[in-house]
Coordinates of C-alpha atoms and ligand atoms in Angstrom, one line a residue:
M187 CA -9.0 11.2 -6.8
L188 CA -8.1 11.1 -10.4
K189 CA -9.8 14.4 -11.4
G190 CA -8.1 15.9 -14.5
K191 CA -6.0 12.7 -15.1
K192 CA -6.1 11.2 -18.6
I193 CA -6.0 7.5 -19.0
I194 CA -6.0 5.1 -21.9
L195 CA -7.5 1.8 -21.0
G196 CA -6.3 -0.9 -23.4
I197 CA -8.5 -4.1 -23.5
T198 CA -7.1 -7.2 -25.1
G199 CA -8.6 -10.6 -26.0
S200 CA -9.2 -12.4 -22.7
I201 CA -12.4 -13.7 -21.1
A202 CA -11.6 -11.2 -18.4
A203 CA -12.4 -8.4 -20.8
Y204 CA -15.8 -8.0 -19.3
K205 CA -14.1 -7.0 -16.0
A206 CA -12.6 -3.9 -17.9
A207 CA -16.1 -2.4 -17.9
E208 CA -15.9 -2.3 -14.0
I209 CA -12.4 -1.0 -14.1
L210 CA -13.5 1.8 -16.5
S211 CA -16.4 2.7 -14.4
L212 CA -14.3 3.0 -11.3
L213 CA -11.8 5.1 -13.0
K214 CA -14.6 7.4 -14.2
K215 CA -16.1 7.6 -10.7
K216 CA -12.6 8.8 -9.5
G217 CA -12.8 11.6 -11.9
A218 CA -10.5 10.3 -14.7
D219 CA -11.0 11.0 -18.3
V220 CA -10.6 7.6 -20.0
F221 CA -10.2 6.6 -23.7
V222 CA -10.7 2.9 -24.5
I223 CA -8.6 1.1 -27.2
M224 CA -9.6 -2.5 -27.8
T225 CA -7.7 -5.1 -29.8
E226 CA -9.7 -6.9 -32.5
P227 CA -9.9 -10.2 -30.4
A228 CA -11.2 -8.2 -27.4
T229 CA -14.2 -7.0 -29.4
K230 CA -15.2 -10.7 -29.8
F231 CA -15.6 -10.9 -25.9
V232 CA -17.3 -7.6 -25.2
Q233 CA -18.9 -5.0 -27.5
P234 CA -17.1 -1.7 -27.8
L235 CA -20.5 0.0 -27.2
T236 CA -20.2 -1.0 -23.5
F237 CA -17.1 1.0 -23.3
S238 CA -18.1 4.0 -25.4
T239 CA -21.2 4.3 -23.3
L240 CA -19.2 4.2 -20.0
S241 CA -16.3 6.3 -21.2
G242 CA -18.3 9.0 -23.1
H243 CA -15.7 8.7 -25.9
P244 CA -15.7 6.5 -29.1
V245 CA -13.8 3.3 -28.6
I246 CA -10.9 2.8 -30.9
T247 CA -10.6 -0.7 -32.3
N248 CA -8.7 -0.3 -35.5
L249 CA -5.6 1.6 -36.5
F250 CA -7.3 2.6 -39.8
S251 CA -10.8 3.3 -38.4
L252 CA -10.0 6.8 -37.2
N253 CA -12.0 9.4 -39.0
D254 CA -12.4 13.1 -38.9
Q255 CA -15.0 12.9 -36.1
I256 CA -12.4 11.4 -33.8
E257 CA -10.2 14.4 -33.6
I258 CA -7.1 12.5 -32.3
K259 CA -4.8 10.5 -34.2
H260 CA -2.9 7.6 -32.5
V261 CA 0.2 9.6 -32.0
S262 CA -1.6 12.5 -30.3
L263 CA -3.6 10.1 -28.3
S264 CA -0.4 8.5 -27.0
Q265 CA 0.8 12.0 -26.0
W266 CA -2.6 12.9 -24.4
A267 CA -2.5 10.2 -21.9
D268 CA -0.9 10.5 -18.4
L269 CA -1.0 6.7 -18.1
I270 CA -1.8 3.6 -20.1
L271 CA -3.5 0.6 -18.4
I272 CA -3.8 -2.5 -20.3
A273 CA -6.3 -4.7 -18.4
P274 CA -6.7 -7.6 -19.1
A275 CA -3.4 -8.0 -20.9
T276 CA -2.8 -11.2 -22.8
A277 CA 0.6 -13.0 -23.2
N278 CA 0.2 -12.0 -26.9
I279 CA 0.2 -8.2 -26.3
I280 CA 2.9 -8.4 -23.7
G281 CA 5.1 -10.4 -26.1
K282 CA 4.4 -7.9 -28.9
I283 CA 5.2 -4.9 -26.8
A284 CA 8.3 -6.5 -25.4
H285 CA 9.5 -7.0 -29.0
G286 CA 8.6 -3.6 -30.3
I287 CA 5.8 -4.8 -32.6
A288 CA 3.3 -2.0 -33.4
D289 CA 0.7 -3.6 -35.7
D290 CA -2.6 -2.4 -34.2
M291 CA -4.0 0.8 -32.5
L292 CA -3.0 -0.4 -28.9
T293 CA 0.5 -1.5 -29.7
T294 CA 1.2 1.6 -31.8
T295 CA -0.1 3.9 -29.1
V296 CA 2.1 2.2 -26.4
M297 CA 5.1 2.5 -28.8
A298 CA 4.6 6.1 -29.4
S299 CA 3.9 7.0 -25.7
K300 CA 6.2 8.3 -23.0
S301 CA 3.6 7.8 -20.3
K302 CA 3.7 5.1 -17.6
V303 CA 2.3 1.8 -18.9
I304 CA 0.8 -0.7 -16.5
F305 CA -0.2 -4.3 -17.4
A306 CA -2.8 -6.4 -15.5
P307 CA -2.2 -9.9 -17.1
A308 CA -4.8 -12.5 -17.3
M309 CA -4.0 -15.8 -19.0
N310 CA -3.8 -19.6 -18.5
K311 CA -1.4 -20.7 -15.8
N312 CA 0.9 -22.6 -18.3
M313 CA 1.2 -19.4 -20.3
I314 CA 2.2 -17.5 -17.1
S315 CA 4.9 -20.0 -16.2
N316 CA 6.2 -20.2 -19.7
P317 CA 9.8 -18.9 -19.8
I318 CA 9.1 -16.9 -23.0
Y319 CA 6.4 -15.0 -21.1
Q320 CA 8.6 -14.6 -18.0
E321 CA 11.4 -13.3 -20.1
N322 CA 9.1 -10.8 -21.8
V323 CA 7.9 -9.5 -18.4
K324 CA 11.5 -9.3 -17.1
K325 CA 12.5 -7.2 -20.0
L326 CA 9.6 -4.9 -19.8
V327 CA 10.0 -4.5 -16.0
A328 CA 13.7 -3.6 -16.5
L329 CA 12.5 -0.9 -19.0
G330 CA 10.3 0.7 -16.4
Y331 CA 6.9 -0.9 -17.3
E332 CA 4.8 -2.0 -14.4
F333 CA 2.8 -5.2 -13.7
I334 CA -0.1 -6.0 -11.3
D335 CA 0.3 -9.7 -10.7
S336 CA -2.4 -11.9 -11.6
E337 CA -4.1 -14.0 -8.9
Y338 CA -4.3 -17.7 -8.0
G339 CA -7.8 -19.2 -8.5
L340 CA -10.2 -20.9 -10.8
L341 CA -9.4 -20.0 -14.5
A342 CA -11.8 -19.7 -17.5
C343 CA -10.2 -22.9 -18.9
G344 CA -11.5 -24.8 -15.8
E345 CA -8.0 -25.2 -14.3
V346 CA -7.0 -23.8 -11.0
G347 CA -3.8 -21.8 -10.8
E348 CA -2.0 -18.4 -11.3
G349 CA -3.5 -16.3 -14.0
R350 CA -6.8 -14.7 -13.0
L351 CA -6.9 -10.9 -13.4
A352 CA -6.0 -9.1 -10.2
D353 CA -8.7 -7.8 -8.0
I354 CA -10.4 -4.8 -9.7
K355 CA -9.8 -2.5 -6.6
E356 CA -6.2 -3.4 -6.6
I357 CA -5.8 -2.4 -10.3
V358 CA -7.6 0.9 -9.8
D359 CA -5.6 1.7 -6.6
K360 CA -2.4 1.0 -8.4
V361 CA -3.4 3.6 -11.1
D362 CA -4.4 6.0 -8.5
H363 CA -1.1 5.6 -6.6
T364 CA 1.0 5.8 -9.7
L365 CA -0.6 9.0 -10.8
L366 CA -0.9 10.7 -7.4
F367 CA 2.5 9.9 -5.9
K368 CA 6.0 10.7 -6.9
K369 CA 8.5 7.9 -6.5
D370 CA 10.6 9.8 -4.0
Y371 CA 11.1 6.7 -1.8
K372 CA 12.7 4.6 -4.5
N373 CA 15.7 2.6 -3.2
K374 CA 14.7 3.1 0.5
T375 CA 13.5 0.4 2.9
V376 CA 11.1 1.5 5.4
L377 CA 10.3 -0.6 8.5
I378 CA 6.9 0.2 10.0
T379 CA 5.4 -1.2 13.2
A380 CA 1.6 -1.0 13.5
S381 CA -1.5 -1.8 15.6
C382 CA -1.5 -3.0 19.2
T383 CA 0.1 -5.9 21.0
R384 CA -1.6 -8.5 23.0
E385 CA -0.1 -9.7 26.3
P386 CA -1.6 -13.0 27.4
I387 CA -3.1 -13.5 30.8
D388 CA -4.1 -17.2 30.3
K389 CA -5.1 -19.2 27.2
V390 CA -8.1 -17.1 26.3
R391 CA -7.6 -13.6 27.8
F392 CA -5.0 -10.8 27.2
I393 CA -4.2 -7.2 27.9
S394 CA -4.2 -4.9 25.0
N395 CA -5.3 -1.4 23.7
Y396 CA -7.6 0.2 21.1
S397 CA -5.0 0.7 18.4
S398 CA -6.5 -0.5 15.1
G399 CA -3.3 -0.3 12.9
K400 CA -4.9 2.3 10.5
M401 CA -2.1 4.8 10.8
G402 CA 0.7 2.3 10.4
F403 CA -1.0 0.6 7.4
A404 CA -1.7 4.0 5.8
L405 CA 2.1 4.8 6.2
A406 CA 3.0 1.4 4.6
D407 CA 0.6 1.9 1.8
V408 CA 1.8 5.5 1.0
A409 CA 5.4 4.6 1.4
Q410 CA 5.0 1.7 -1.1
A411 CA 3.1 3.9 -3.5
R412 CA 6.1 6.3 -3.4
G413 CA 8.5 3.5 -4.3
A414 CA 9.8 2.3 -1.0
R415 CA 10.4 -1.3 -0.1
V416 CA 8.2 -1.7 3.0
I417 CA 8.4 -4.1 5.8
L418 CA 5.3 -4.0 8.0
I419 CA 5.5 -5.6 11.4
T420 CA 2.0 -5.6 12.9
G421 CA 0.0 -6.8 15.9
P422 CA -3.6 -8.1 15.5
T423 CA -5.7 -6.0 13.2
C424 CA -8.8 -6.4 10.9
L425 CA -6.9 -4.5 8.1
P426 CA -6.2 -6.5 5.0
T427 CA -2.5 -7.1 4.1
V428 CA -1.3 -5.4 0.9
K429 CA 0.4 -7.2 -2.0
G430 CA 3.9 -6.2 -2.3
I431 CA 4.4 -5.2 1.3
D432 CA 6.4 -7.6 3.4
T433 CA 4.0 -8.1 6.3
I434 CA 5.0 -9.9 9.4
L435 CA 2.3 -10.8 12.0
I436 CA 3.0 -10.8 15.7
N437 CA 1.0 -10.8 18.9
T438 CA 3.2 -9.8 21.8
A439 CA 5.6 -6.9 22.5
E440 CA 8.4 -9.5 22.8
E441 CA 7.6 -11.0 19.3
M442 CA 7.4 -7.5 17.9
K443 CA 10.9 -6.6 19.3
N444 CA 12.4 -9.8 18.0
E445 CA 11.1 -9.2 14.5
V446 CA 12.1 -5.5 14.5
F447 CA 15.7 -6.4 15.4
K448 CA 15.7 -9.2 12.8
C449 CA 14.8 -6.7 10.2
F450 CA 16.8 -3.7 11.6
K451 CA 19.9 -3.9 9.3
K452 CA 17.8 -3.8 6.1
A453 CA 15.9 -0.6 7.1
D454 CA 16.9 2.9 6.2
I455 CA 13.9 4.4 8.0
I456 CA 12.1 3.0 11.0
I457 CA 8.6 4.3 11.9
S458 CA 7.2 3.1 15.2
A459 CA 3.5 3.5 14.9
A460 CA 2.5 0.6 17.0
A461 CA 0.9 1.1 20.4
V462 CA 3.1 -1.5 22.1
A463 CA 1.9 -2.6 25.5
D464 CA 4.1 -1.3 28.2
F465 CA 3.3 -4.0 30.8
R466 CA 2.5 -7.8 30.5
P467 CA 1.4 -10.3 33.1
K468 CA 4.4 -11.6 35.0
E469 CA 3.2 -15.1 34.7
I470 CA 0.9 -16.6 32.1
F471 CA -1.7 -19.1 33.4
S472 CA -1.4 -22.3 31.4
G473 CA -5.1 -23.0 31.0
K474 CA -8.1 -20.9 31.4
I475 CA -8.5 -19.2 34.8
K476 CA -11.8 -20.5 36.3
K477 CA -14.0 -18.0 38.2
E478 CA -15.1 -20.5 40.9
E479 CA -11.5 -21.1 42.0
T480 CA -10.7 -17.3 41.9
K481 CA -12.2 -15.1 44.7
K482 CA -10.1 -11.9 44.1
M483 CA -8.3 -11.4 40.9
V484 CA -4.7 -9.8 41.1
I485 CA -2.6 -9.9 38.1
E486 CA 1.1 -8.9 38.7
L487 CA 2.5 -7.0 35.7
E488 CA 6.1 -6.5 34.5
K489 CA 7.4 -3.9 32.1
T490 CA 8.0 -5.0 28.4
S491 CA 11.0 -3.7 26.6
D492 CA 10.8 -0.3 25.0
I493 CA 11.5 -1.3 21.4
L494 CA 11.9 2.3 20.2
Y495 CA 14.2 3.1 23.1
E496 CA 16.4 0.1 22.3
L497 CA 16.3 1.1 18.5
G498 CA 17.5 4.6 19.6
K499 CA 20.5 3.2 21.2
K500 CA 21.5 1.4 18.0
K501 CA 20.3 4.1 15.6
G502 CA 23.5 4.8 13.6
N503 CA 22.7 6.7 10.5
K504 CA 19.1 5.3 10.2
I505 CA 16.2 7.7 10.5
L506 CA 14.1 6.9 13.5
V507 CA 10.5 8.2 13.7
G508 CA 8.2 7.5 16.8
F509 CA 4.7 8.4 17.8
A510 CA 3.5 9.7 21.1
A511 CA 0.0 9.0 22.3
E512 CA -0.8 11.5 25.0
T513 CA -3.8 12.7 26.9
E514 CA -2.1 15.8 28.5
N515 CA 0.9 18.1 27.9
L516 CA 1.1 16.9 24.4
V517 CA 4.2 18.8 23.1
H518 CA 6.1 18.6 26.3
N519 CA 5.7 14.8 26.7
A520 CA 6.3 14.1 23.1
S521 CA 9.4 16.2 23.0
K522 CA 10.6 14.3 26.1
K523 CA 10.1 11.0 24.3
L524 CA 11.8 12.3 21.2
K525 CA 15.0 13.1 23.3
E526 CA 15.0 10.0 25.4
K527 CA 14.5 7.6 22.6
N528 CA 17.1 9.5 20.3
L529 CA 14.5 10.1 17.5
D530 CA 14.7 12.4 14.4
L531 CA 11.0 13.0 14.5
I532 CA 7.9 12.4 16.7
I533 CA 4.2 12.5 15.8
A534 CA 2.3 13.6 18.8
N535 CA -1.3 12.5 19.0
D536 CA -3.7 14.0 21.4
L537 CA -5.9 11.0 22.3
L538 CA -8.7 13.3 23.5
A539 CA -9.0 15.2 20.2
K540 CA -12.4 15.1 18.7
G541 CA -12.8 12.8 15.6
A542 CA -9.1 11.5 15.9
G543 CA -7.2 8.7 17.5
F544 CA -7.5 5.0 17.9
G545 CA -9.7 3.3 15.3
S546 CA -10.7 6.5 13.5
D547 CA -10.1 7.0 9.7
K548 CA -8.9 10.5 10.6
N549 CA -6.1 12.0 12.7
T550 CA -4.8 15.2 13.9
A551 CA -1.2 15.6 15.1
K552 CA 1.8 17.7 15.9
I553 CA 5.0 16.8 14.2
I554 CA 8.1 17.6 16.2
D555 CA 11.6 17.4 14.9
N556 CA 14.9 17.1 16.9
K557 CA 15.5 20.9 16.6
G558 CA 12.3 21.4 18.6
I559 CA 10.4 22.7 15.6
V560 CA 6.6 21.9 15.9
R561 CA 4.3 21.6 12.9
E562 CA 0.6 21.4 13.4
L563 CA -1.4 19.0 11.2
P564 CA -5.1 19.5 11.3
L565 CA -7.7 16.8 11.3
M566 CA -7.3 14.9 8.0
P567 CA -7.6 11.3 6.6
K568 CA -4.9 9.0 7.8
T569 CA -3.7 8.5 4.3
D570 CA -3.1 12.3 3.9
M571 CA -1.4 12.3 7.2
A572 CA 0.9 9.5 6.2
E573 CA 1.8 11.6 3.1
K574 CA 2.7 14.6 5.3
I575 CA 4.8 12.4 7.6
L576 CA 6.7 10.9 4.8
D577 CA 7.2 14.4 3.2
E578 CA 8.8 15.5 6.7
I579 CA 10.9 12.4 6.9
L580 CA 12.5 13.3 3.5
K581 CA 13.5 16.6 4.8
I582 CA 15.7 15.1 7.6
N583 CA 19.3 14.9 6.7
Ligands
CTP1498 N1 7.1 2.1 22.0 C1 7.9 0.9 21.9 N2 7.9 0.0 22.8 C2 7.1 0.1 23.9 C3 6.3 1.3 24.1 C4 6.3 2.3 23.2 O1 8.6 0.9 20.8 N3 7.2 -0.8 24.8 C5 7.1 3.2 21.0 C6 5.8 3.4 20.3 O2 5.6 2.7 19.1 C7 5.7 4.9 20.0 C8 6.7 5.4 21.1 O3 7.4 4.4 21.6 O4 6.5 5.2 18.8 C9 6.0 6.2 22.3 O5 4.9 5.4 22.7 P1 3.9 5.9 23.8 O6 2.9 4.7 24.1 O7 3.3 7.2 23.3 O8 4.8 6.2 25.0 P2 5.6 5.3 26.0 O9 7.0 5.4 25.7 O10 5.1 4.0 26.1 O11 5.3 6.1 27.5 P3 3.9 6.3 28.2 O12 3.1 5.2 27.9 O13 4.3 6.5 29.5 O14 3.4 7.5 27.6

């Protein structure tokens, strides 16, 4: 939620300017107070009236058009804002800001502001690949400005390529994350495993479990929002991959283990949220097992490797966090796993708790540290739980 947050939405002269109306409407729905500043060319694409109606504030289009009815001057407006979002952002506005030009209301406001500035560029693919544009972006990124990369697709000029304005939800989520989360995971690499694994029986069947990956993905999402570099190794899931998160898709426990150990060195923190299958069929039938030829079905299983246990042996100074999925003796069983697997923290989930567990958007848990201190987390959305877990991890030293 963005209740009480103050945002300036800068709109520049791109055909994607009409999409700014949806961005504004979503920001308002989330509770933000939004002031719109349009450049002169932007007003040729969409009427300011659209934005003044949606924002409930007059739209500022001209540095010299401010009058007494608009009680804010450009400098106070720049200080009023918690964040400035420029969407769509043309190559022109990015070039101007990169070079300190302040010749209209939007560039002047950015220049006078100390708030976070986020650009969502939209332009022709040749402009994107132009080294001048690339240099400008590099300079701004080094100065702390943020970018939401444009997408590949059909462009207004009829060509196909990089340059479409990013997905509206992605833009609004980025604003949300930037305003809500502190960047306390900056310079940390977090390796997260998520979802289930599938252990094949034959070409069409497998053994698996109900894990949806929601908890692992929520952790990845929040860790990234808090500034971490995130590597997400996930089993099969319906959840969409998130831009900027290095996502590796696997099927079996063995594949997960191989990928985890390939990435092990890079990670400062490892969170094992995956429900890894403990057993797999000893032999995999090469085709499809036919029912006519099989009177009684017996599948011999063998143990998979316990990835987290193996990680515990190599731990060094890395932080190792596990999950415990239990149906009885929650704290006792989870504490045992914490010790045996050499963990810093374990998140104990009661699989029988109402409204929580596999597939649910909510979860309840007990967080146990290696001193035996137990913290109770009541039923809450998995994103909130991810935040709490990441808070606890930062307390480990
Ligand atoms: N885990 C793992 N590799 C496995 C099994 C589990 O890395 N082959 C990890 C899980 O990701 C989790 C932790 O170990 O972080 C505990 O998993 P859980 O399924 O609760 O317990 P198990 O160790 O498998 O023991 P049991 O099934 O007997 O409860």
